[in-house]
mmCIF file of C-alpha atoms in Angstrom:
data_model
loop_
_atom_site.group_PDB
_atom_site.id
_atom_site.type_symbol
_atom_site.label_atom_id
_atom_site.label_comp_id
_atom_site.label_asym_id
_atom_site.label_seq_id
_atom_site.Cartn_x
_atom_site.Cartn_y
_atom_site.Cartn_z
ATOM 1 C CA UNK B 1 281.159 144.532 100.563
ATOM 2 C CA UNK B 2 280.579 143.530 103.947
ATOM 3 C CA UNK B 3 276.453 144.775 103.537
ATOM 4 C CA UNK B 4 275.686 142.976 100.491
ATOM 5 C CA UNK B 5 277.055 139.851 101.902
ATOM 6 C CA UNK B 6 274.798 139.876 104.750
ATOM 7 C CA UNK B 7 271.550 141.307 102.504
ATOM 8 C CA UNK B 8 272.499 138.321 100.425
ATOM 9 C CA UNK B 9 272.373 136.241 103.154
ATOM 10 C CA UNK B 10 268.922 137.554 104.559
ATOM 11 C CA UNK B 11 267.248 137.467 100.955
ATOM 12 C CA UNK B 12 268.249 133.091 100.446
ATOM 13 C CA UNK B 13 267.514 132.981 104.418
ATOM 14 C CA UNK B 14 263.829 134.692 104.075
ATOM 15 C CA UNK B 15 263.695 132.150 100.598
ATOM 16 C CA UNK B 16 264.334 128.933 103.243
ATOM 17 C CA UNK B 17 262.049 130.261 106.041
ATOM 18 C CA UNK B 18 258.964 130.509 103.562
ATOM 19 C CA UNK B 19 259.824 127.007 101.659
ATOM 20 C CA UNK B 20 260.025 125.273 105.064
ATOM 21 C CA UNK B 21 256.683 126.888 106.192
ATOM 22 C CA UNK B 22 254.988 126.417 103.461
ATOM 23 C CA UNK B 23 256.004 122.405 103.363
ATOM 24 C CA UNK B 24 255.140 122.107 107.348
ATOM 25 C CA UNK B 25 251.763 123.156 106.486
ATOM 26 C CA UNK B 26 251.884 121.030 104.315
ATOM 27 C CA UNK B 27 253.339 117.825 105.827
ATOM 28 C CA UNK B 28 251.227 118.459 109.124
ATOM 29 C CA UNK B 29 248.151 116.537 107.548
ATOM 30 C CA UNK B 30 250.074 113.324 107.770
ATOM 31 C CA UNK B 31 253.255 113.786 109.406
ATOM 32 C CA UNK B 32 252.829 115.903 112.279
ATOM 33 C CA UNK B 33 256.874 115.287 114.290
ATOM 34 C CA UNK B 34 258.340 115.915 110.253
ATOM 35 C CA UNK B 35 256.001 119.091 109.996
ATOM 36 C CA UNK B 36 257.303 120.490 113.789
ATOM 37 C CA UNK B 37 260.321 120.098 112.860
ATOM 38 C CA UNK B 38 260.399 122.091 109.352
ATOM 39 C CA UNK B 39 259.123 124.557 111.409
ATOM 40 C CA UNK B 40 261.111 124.528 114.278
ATOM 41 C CA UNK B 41 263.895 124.990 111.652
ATOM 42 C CA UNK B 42 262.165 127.775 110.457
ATOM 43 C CA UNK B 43 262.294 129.570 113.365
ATOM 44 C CA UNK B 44 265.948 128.633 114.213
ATOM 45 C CA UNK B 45 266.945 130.632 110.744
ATOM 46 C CA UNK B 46 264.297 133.754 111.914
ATOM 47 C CA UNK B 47 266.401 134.034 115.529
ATOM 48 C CA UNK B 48 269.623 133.528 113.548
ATOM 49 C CA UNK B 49 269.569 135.937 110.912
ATOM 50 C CA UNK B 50 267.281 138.340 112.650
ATOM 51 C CA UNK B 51 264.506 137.806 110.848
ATOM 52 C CA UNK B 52 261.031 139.069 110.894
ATOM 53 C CA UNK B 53 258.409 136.687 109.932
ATOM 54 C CA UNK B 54 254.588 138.138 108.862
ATOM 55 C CA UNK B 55 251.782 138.375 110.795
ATOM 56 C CA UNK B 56 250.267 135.604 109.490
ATOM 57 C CA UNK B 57 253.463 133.523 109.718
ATOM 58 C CA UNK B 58 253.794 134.481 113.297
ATOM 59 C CA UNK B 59 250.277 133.027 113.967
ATOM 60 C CA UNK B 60 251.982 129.631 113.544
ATOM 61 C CA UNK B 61 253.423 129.703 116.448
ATOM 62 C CA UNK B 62 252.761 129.698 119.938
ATOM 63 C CA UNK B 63 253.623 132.598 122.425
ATOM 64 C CA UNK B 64 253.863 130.448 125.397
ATOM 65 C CA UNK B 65 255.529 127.296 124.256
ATOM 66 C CA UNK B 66 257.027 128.751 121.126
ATOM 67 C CA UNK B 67 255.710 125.541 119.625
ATOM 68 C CA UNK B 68 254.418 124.675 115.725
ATOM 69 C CA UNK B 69 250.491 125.009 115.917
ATOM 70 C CA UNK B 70 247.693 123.399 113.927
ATOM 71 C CA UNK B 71 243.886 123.916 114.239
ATOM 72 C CA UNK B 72 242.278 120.477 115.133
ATOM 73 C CA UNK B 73 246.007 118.871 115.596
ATOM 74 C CA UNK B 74 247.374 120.738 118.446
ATOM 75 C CA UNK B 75 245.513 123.661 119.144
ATOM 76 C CA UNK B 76 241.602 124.342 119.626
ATOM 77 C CA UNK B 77 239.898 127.131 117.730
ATOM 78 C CA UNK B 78 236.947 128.718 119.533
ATOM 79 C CA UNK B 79 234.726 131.728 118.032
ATOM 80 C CA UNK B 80 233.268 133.866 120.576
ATOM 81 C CA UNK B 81 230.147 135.758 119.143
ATOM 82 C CA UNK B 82 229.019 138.492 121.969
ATOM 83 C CA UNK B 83 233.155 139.609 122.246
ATOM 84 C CA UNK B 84 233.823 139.490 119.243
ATOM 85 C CA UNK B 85 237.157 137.296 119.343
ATOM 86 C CA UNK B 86 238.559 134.315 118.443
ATOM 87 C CA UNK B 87 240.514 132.333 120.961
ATOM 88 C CA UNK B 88 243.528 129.704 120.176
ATOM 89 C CA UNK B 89 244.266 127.315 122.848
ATOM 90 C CA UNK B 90 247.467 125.757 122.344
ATOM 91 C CA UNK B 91 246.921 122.115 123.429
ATOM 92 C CA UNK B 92 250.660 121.625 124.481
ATOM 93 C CA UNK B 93 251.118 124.723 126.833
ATOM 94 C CA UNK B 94 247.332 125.460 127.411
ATOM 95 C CA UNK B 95 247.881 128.950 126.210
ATOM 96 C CA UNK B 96 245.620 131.483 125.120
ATOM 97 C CA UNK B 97 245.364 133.774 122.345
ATOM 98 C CA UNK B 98 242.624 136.122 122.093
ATOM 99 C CA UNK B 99 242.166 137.760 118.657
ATOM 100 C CA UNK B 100 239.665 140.606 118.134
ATOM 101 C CA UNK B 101 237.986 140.679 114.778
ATOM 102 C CA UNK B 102 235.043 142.335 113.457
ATOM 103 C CA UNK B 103 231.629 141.300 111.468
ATOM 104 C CA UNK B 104 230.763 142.090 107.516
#
């Protein structure tokens, strides 16, 4: 009894995180505080209900300020050719990310 309850309550929790993503993407082309804090709520539900979001979910977020990120709104996007990476600056926190990715 006690199991299915809390299944239950991971399967309609995993259903809110996604709809609230998916609407902060959204909403961040003309409302970035709304879009923030869709997300922000987001997040609140992942830590609550233990919660693992996808990787490309995760890339939403920012590891240093734990922020809602958007390319050109809040974060810079920077290709770097010779290593190979991409690099995310989160304009808020100035933090890096340094992805690795590889050519056709």
């Amino acid at each position: 009894m006690l199991r299915s309850k809390r299944n239950w309550m991971k399967k309609i929790a995993r259903e809110r995180i996604e709809y609230l993503l998916e609407k902060a993407i959204e909403t961040s082309k003309y409302d970035f505080i709304l879009a923030a804090k869709q997300a922000n709520l987001a997040r609140r539900i992942c830590l609550r209900y233990n919660i693992r979001l996808p990787f490309n979910r995760k890339r939403l977020f920012c590891h240093g300020c734990k922020g809602f990120i958007v390319p050109g709104v809040n974060c810079r996007v920077r290709l770097e050719p010779k290593a190979k990476m991409i690099k995310i600056t989160c304009l808020d926190c100035d933090h890096v990310y340094r992805r690795s990715f590889k050519k056709p």
